[in-house]
PDB file of C-alpha atoms in Angstrom:
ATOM      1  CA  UNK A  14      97.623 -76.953  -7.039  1.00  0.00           C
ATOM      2  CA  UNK A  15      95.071 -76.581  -9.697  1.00  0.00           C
ATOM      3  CA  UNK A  16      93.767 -80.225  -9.364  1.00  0.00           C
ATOM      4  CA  UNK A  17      93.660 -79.652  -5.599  1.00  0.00           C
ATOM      5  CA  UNK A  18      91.750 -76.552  -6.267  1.00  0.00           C
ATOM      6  CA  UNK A  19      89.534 -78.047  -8.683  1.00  0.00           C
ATOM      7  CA  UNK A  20      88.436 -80.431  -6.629  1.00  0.00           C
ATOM      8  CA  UNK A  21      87.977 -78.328  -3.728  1.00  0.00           C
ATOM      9  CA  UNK A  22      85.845 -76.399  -5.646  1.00  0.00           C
ATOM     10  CA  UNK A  23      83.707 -79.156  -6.836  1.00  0.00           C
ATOM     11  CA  UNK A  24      83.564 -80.028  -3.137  1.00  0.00           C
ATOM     12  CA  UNK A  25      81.954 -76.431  -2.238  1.00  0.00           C
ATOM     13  CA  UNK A  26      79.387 -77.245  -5.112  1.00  0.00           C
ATOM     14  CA  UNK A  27      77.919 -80.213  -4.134  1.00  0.00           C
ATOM     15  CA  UNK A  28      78.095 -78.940  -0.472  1.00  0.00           C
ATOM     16  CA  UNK A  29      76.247 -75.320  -1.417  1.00  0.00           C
ATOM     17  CA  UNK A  30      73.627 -78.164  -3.281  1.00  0.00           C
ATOM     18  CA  UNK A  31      73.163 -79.942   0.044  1.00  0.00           C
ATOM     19  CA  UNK A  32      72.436 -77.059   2.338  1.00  0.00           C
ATOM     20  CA  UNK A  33      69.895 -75.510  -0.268  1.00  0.00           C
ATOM     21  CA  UNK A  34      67.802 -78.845   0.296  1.00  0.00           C
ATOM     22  CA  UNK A  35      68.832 -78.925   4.344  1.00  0.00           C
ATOM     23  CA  UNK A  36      67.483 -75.256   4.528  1.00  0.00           C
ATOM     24  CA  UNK A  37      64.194 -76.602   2.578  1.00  0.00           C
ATOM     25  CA  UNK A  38      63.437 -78.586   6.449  1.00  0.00           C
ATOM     26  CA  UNK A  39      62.996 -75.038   8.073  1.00  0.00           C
ATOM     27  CA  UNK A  40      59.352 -73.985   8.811  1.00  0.00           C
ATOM     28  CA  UNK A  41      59.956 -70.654   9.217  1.00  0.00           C
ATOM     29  CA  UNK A  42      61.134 -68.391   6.307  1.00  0.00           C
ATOM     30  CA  UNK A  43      63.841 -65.842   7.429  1.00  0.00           C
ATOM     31  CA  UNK A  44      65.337 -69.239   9.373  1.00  0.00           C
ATOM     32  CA  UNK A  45      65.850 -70.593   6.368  1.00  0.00           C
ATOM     33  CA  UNK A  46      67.791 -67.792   5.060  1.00  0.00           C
ATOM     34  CA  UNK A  47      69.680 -67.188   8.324  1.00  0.00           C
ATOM     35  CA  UNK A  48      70.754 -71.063   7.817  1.00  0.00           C
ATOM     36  CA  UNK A  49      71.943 -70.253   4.415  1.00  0.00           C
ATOM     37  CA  UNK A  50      73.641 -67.326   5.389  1.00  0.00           C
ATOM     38  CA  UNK A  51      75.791 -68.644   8.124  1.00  0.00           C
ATOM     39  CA  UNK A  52      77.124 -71.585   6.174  1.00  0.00           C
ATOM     40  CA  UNK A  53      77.596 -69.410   2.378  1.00  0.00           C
ATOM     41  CA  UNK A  54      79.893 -67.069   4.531  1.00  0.00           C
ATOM     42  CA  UNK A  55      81.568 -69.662   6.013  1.00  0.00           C
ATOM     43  CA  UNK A  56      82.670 -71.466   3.174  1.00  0.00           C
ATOM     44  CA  UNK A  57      83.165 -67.920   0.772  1.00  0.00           C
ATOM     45  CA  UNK A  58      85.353 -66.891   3.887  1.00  0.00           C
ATOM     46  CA  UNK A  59      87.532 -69.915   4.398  1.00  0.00           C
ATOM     47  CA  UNK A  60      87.846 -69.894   0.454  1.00  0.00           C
ATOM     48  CA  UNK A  61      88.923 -66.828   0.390  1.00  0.00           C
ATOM     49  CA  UNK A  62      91.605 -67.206   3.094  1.00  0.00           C
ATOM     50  CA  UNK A  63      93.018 -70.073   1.284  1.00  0.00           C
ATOM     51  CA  UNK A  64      96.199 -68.470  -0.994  1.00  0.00           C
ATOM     52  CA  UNK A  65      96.156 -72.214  -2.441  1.00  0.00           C
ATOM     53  CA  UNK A  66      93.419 -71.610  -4.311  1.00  0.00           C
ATOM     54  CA  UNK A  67      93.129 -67.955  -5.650  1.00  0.00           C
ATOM     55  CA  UNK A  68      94.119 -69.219  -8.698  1.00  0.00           C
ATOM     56  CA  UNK A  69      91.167 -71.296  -9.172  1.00  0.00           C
ATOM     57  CA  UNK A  70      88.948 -69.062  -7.381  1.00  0.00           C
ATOM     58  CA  UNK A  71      89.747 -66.315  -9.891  1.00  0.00           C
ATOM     59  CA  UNK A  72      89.063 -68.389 -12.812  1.00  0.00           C
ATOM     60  CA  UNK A  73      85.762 -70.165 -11.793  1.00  0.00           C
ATOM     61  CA  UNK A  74      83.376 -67.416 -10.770  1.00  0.00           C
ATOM     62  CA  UNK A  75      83.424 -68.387  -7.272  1.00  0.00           C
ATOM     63  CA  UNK A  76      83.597 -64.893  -5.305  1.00  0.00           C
ATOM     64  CA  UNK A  77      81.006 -63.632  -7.728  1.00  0.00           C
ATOM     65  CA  UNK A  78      78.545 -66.787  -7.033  1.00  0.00           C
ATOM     66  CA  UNK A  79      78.837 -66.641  -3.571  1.00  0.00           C
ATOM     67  CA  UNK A  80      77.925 -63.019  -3.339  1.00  0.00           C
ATOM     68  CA  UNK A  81      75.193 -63.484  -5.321  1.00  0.00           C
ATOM     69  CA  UNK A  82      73.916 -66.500  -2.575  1.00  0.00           C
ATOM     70  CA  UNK A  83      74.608 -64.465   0.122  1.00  0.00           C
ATOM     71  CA  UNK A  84      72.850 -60.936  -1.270  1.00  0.00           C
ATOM     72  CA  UNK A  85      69.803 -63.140  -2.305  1.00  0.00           C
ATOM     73  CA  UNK A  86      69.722 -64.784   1.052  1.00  0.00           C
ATOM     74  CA  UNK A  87      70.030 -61.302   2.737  1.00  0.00           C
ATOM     75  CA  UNK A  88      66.927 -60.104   0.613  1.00  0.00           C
ATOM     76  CA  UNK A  89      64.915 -62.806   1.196  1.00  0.00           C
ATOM     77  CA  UNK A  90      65.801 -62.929   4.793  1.00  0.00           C
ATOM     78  CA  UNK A  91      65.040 -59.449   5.268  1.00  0.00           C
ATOM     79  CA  UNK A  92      61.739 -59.551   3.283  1.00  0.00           C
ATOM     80  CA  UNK A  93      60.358 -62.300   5.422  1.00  0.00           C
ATOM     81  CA  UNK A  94      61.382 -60.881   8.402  1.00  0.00           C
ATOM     82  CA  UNK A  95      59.933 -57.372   8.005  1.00  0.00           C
ATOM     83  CA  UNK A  96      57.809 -56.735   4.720  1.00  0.00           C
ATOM     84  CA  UNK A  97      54.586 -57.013   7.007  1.00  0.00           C
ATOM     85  CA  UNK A  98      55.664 -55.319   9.577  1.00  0.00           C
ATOM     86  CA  UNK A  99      56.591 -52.579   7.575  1.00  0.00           C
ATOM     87  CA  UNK A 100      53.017 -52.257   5.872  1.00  0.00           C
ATOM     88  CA  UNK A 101      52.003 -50.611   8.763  1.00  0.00           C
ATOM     89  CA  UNK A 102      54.407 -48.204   9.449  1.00  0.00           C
ATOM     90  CA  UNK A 103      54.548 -46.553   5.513  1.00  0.00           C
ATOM     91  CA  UNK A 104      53.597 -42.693   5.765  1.00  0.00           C
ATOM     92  CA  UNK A 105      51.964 -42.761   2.345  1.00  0.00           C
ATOM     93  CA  UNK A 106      48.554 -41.850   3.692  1.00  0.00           C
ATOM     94  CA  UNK A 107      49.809 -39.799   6.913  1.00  0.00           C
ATOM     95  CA  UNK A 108      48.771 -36.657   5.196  1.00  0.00           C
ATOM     96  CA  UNK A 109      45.202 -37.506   4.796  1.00  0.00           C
ATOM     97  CA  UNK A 110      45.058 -38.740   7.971  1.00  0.00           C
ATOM     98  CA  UNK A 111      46.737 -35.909   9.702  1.00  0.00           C
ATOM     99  CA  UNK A 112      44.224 -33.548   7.902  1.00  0.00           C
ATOM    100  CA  UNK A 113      41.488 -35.446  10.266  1.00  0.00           C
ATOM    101  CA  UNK A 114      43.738 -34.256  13.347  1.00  0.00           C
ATOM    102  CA  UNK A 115      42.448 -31.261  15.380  1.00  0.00           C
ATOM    103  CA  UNK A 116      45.774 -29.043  16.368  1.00  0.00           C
ATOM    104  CA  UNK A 117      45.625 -28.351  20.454  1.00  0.00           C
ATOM    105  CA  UNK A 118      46.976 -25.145  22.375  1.00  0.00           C
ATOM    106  CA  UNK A 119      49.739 -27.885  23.641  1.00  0.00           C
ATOM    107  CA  UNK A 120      51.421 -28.319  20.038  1.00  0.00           C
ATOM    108  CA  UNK A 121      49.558 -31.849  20.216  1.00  0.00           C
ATOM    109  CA  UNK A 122      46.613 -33.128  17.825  1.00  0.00           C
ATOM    110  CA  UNK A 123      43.155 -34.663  18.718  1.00  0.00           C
ATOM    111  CA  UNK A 124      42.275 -37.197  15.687  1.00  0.00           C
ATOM    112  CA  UNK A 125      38.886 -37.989  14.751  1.00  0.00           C
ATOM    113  CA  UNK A 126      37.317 -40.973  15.263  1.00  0.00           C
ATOM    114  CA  UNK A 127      38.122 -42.345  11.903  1.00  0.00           C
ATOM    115  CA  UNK A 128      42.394 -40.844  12.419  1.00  0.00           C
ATOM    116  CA  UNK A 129      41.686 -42.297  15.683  1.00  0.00           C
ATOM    117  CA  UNK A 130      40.861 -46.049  14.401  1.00  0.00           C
ATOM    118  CA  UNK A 131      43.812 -45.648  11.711  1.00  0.00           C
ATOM    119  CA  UNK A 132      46.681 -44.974  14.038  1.00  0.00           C
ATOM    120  CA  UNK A 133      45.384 -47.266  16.552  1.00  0.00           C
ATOM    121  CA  UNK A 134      45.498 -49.918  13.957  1.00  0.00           C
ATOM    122  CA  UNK A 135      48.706 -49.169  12.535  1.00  0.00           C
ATOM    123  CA  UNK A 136      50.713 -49.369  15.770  1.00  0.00           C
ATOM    124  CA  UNK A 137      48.991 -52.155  16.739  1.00  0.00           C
ATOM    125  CA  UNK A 138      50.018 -54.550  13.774  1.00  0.00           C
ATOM    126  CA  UNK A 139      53.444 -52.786  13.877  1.00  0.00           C
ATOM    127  CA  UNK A 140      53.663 -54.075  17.501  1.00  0.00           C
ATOM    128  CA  UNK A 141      52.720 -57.335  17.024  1.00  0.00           C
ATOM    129  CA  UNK A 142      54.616 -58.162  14.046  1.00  0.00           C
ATOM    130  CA  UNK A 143      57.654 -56.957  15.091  1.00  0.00           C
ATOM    131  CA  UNK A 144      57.234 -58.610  18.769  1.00  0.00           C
ATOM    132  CA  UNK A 145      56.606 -61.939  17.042  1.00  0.00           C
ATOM    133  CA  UNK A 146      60.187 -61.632  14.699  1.00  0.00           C
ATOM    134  CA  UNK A 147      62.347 -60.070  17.989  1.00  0.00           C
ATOM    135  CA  UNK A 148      61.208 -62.888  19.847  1.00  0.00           C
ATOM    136  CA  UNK A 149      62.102 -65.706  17.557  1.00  0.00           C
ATOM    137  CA  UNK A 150      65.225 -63.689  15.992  1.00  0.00           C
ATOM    138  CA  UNK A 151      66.531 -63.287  20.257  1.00  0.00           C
ATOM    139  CA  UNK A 152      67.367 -67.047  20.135  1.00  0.00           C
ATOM    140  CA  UNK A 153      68.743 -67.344  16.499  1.00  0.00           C
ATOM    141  CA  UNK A 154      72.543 -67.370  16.454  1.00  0.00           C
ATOM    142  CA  UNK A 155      75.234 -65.646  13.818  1.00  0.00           C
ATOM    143  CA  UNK A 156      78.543 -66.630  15.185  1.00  0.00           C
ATOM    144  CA  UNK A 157      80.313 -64.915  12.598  1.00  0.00           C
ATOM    145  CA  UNK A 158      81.047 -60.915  13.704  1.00  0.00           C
ATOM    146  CA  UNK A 159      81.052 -59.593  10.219  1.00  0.00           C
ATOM    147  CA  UNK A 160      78.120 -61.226   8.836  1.00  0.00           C
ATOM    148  CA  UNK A 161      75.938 -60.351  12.191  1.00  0.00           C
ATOM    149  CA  UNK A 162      77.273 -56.963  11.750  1.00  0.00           C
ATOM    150  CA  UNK A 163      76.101 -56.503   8.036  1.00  0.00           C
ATOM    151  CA  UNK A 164      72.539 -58.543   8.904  1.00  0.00           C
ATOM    152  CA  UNK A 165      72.326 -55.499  11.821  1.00  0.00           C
ATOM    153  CA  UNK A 166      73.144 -52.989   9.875  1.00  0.00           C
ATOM    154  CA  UNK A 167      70.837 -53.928   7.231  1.00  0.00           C
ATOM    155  CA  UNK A 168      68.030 -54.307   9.586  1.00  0.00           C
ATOM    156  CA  UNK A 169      68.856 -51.138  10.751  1.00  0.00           C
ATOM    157  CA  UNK A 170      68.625 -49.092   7.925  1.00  0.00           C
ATOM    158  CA  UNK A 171      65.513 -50.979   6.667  1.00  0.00           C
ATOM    159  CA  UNK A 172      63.182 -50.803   9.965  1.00  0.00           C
ATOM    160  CA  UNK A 173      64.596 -47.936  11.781  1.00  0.00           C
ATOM    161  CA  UNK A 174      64.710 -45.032   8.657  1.00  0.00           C
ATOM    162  CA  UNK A 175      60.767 -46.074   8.304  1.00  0.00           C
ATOM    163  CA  UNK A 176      59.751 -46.206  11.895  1.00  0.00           C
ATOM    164  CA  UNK A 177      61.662 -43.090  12.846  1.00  0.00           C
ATOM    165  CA  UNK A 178      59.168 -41.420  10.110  1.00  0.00           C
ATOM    166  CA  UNK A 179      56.042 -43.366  11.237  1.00  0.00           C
ATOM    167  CA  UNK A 180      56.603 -42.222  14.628  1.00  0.00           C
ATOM    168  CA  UNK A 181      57.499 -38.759  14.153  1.00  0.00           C
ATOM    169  CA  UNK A 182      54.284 -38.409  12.182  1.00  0.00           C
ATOM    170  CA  UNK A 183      52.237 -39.637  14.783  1.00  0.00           C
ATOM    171  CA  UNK A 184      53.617 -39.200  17.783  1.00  0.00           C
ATOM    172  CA  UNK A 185      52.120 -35.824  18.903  1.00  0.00           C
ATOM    173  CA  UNK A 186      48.827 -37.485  18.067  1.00  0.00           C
ATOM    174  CA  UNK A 187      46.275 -38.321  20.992  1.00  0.00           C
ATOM    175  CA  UNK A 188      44.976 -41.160  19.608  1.00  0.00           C
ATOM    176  CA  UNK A 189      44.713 -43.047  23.225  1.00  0.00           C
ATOM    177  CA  UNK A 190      44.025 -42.099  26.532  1.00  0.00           C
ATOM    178  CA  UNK A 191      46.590 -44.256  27.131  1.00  0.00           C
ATOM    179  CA  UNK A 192      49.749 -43.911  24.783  1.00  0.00           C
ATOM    180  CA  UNK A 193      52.102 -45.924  26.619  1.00  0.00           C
ATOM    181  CA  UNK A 194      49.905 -49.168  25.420  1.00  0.00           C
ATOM    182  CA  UNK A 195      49.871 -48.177  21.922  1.00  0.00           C
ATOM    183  CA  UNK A 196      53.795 -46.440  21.554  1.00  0.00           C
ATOM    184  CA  UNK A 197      55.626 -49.883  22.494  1.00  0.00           C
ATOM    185  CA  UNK A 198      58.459 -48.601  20.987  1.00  0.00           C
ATOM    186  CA  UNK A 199      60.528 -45.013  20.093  1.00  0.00           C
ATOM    187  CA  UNK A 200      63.328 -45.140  17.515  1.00  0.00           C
ATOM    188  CA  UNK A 201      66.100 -45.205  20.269  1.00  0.00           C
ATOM    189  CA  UNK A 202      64.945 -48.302  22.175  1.00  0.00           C
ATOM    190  CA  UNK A 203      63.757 -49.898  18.665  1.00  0.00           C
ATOM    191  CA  UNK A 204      67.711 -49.222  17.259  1.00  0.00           C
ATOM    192  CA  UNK A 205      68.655 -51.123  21.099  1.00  0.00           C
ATOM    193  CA  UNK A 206      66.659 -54.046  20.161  1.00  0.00           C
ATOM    194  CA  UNK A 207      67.891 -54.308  16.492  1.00  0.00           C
ATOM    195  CA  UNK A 208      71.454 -54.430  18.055  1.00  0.00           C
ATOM    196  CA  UNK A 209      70.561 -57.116  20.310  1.00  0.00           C
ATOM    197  CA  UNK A 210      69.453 -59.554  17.659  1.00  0.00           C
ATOM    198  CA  UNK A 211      71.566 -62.544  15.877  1.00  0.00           C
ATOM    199  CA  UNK A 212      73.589 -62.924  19.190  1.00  0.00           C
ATOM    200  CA  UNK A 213      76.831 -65.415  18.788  1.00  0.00           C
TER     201      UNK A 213
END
C-alpha cells in the first residue's frame, strides 16, 4: 500500500508540474487561476477520498500543499478579477466629497461640479470593469459544487461588502439628470449576478 501510495503521489507531482505550465497558455489572468483551481480540487478531492492512501497522504504534506495551491490560486484569481474594479468603489475619500454635496428639502444632495465629476467617474469605471469580468466569467465553467460555492462566496464577500458601502454613500446623490445610466447596479441585483457566475 505504501509503494502504491508513493507512487501515486509522485504521479500528482509531476501532474500539479504540468498544469502550472498548461495554465501559463491562458491570456487572461483570473482564467488561469480558474484552470488551476478546477484541476488542484480535483485531484486534492479524489486524494482525499482514497482510504488507500491516508497513510501516505498524512505523512507527505499533501493536504497541506494542496491548500496552499488552491488558497493562492483563489487570491490571485480574485485579485485579477476585481482589484480594479474595486479602486473605484473604496469610500476613503467619500467624506470630502460628500462635504461638496448641497443637502435638498427631499433628504437628497446636489454635488458640485467637482462631487459631480467624481461620482460620475467612479461609477463609471466601476461599471465597466465589472461588465467586462461578468461577461467573460458568464461562460467560464466550475463543475465542481463546492469549489463554485466557495469561489461565490468569496466573490461575494469581497465585491458586495464594498459596493453595498459605495452605493449607500452615494446613492441619494444627484449627480445625473439621469441616474438610471450611471446606477447600473444596486447591491441586490449585483449579489444576483455574483450567484450566476462559474455556472457547471
Amino acid at each position: 500500500n505504501t509503494t502504491v501510495g508513493s507512487i501515486v503521489l509522485t504521479i500528482t507531482d509531476t501532474l500539479k508540474n504540468t498544469l502550472i505550465e498548461i495554465s501559463k497558455g491562458y491570456r487572461n489572468p483570473s482564467l488561469t487561476q480558474i484552470f488551476l483551481l478546477n484541476n488542484f480540487h480535483f485531484i486534492q478531492k479524489r486524494i482525499k477520498e482514497s482510504g488507500l492512501l491516508s497513510k501516505d497522504i498524512k505523512n507527505s504534506g499533501f493536504v497541506s500543499l494542496y491548500q496552499k495551491l488552491m488558497d493562492e490560486a483563489q487570491d490571485k484569481y480574485s485579485s485579477n478579477s476585481w482589484d480594479r474594479a474595486l479602486e473605484y468603489v473604496s469610500i476613503l475619500d467619500s467624506e470630502k466629497i460628500l462635504k461638496r454635496c448641497e443637502k435638498k428639502p427631499d433628504g437628497s444632495l446636489e454635488p458640485d461640479r467637482w462631487a459631480k465629476a467624481s461620482i460620475k467617474s467612479k461609477f463609471k469605471e466601476f461599471n465597466e470593469r465589472f461588465a467586462k469580468q461578468y461577461e467573460d466569467q458568464s461562460v467560464w465553467s466550475v463543475p465542481d459544487a463546492d469549489l463554485r460555492s466557495q469561489i461565490r462566496n468569496r466573490n461575494m464577500k469581497k465585491i458586495l461588502e464594498a459596493y453595498e458601502q459605495f452605493y449607500k454613500a452615494y446613492h441619494r446623490v444627484q449627480f445625473s439628470k439621469n441616474m438610471g445610466k450611471h446606477i447600473k447596479y444596486t447591491p441586490r441585483n449585483l449579489k444576483a449576478m455574483l450567484e450566476s457566475l462559474l455556472p457547471d
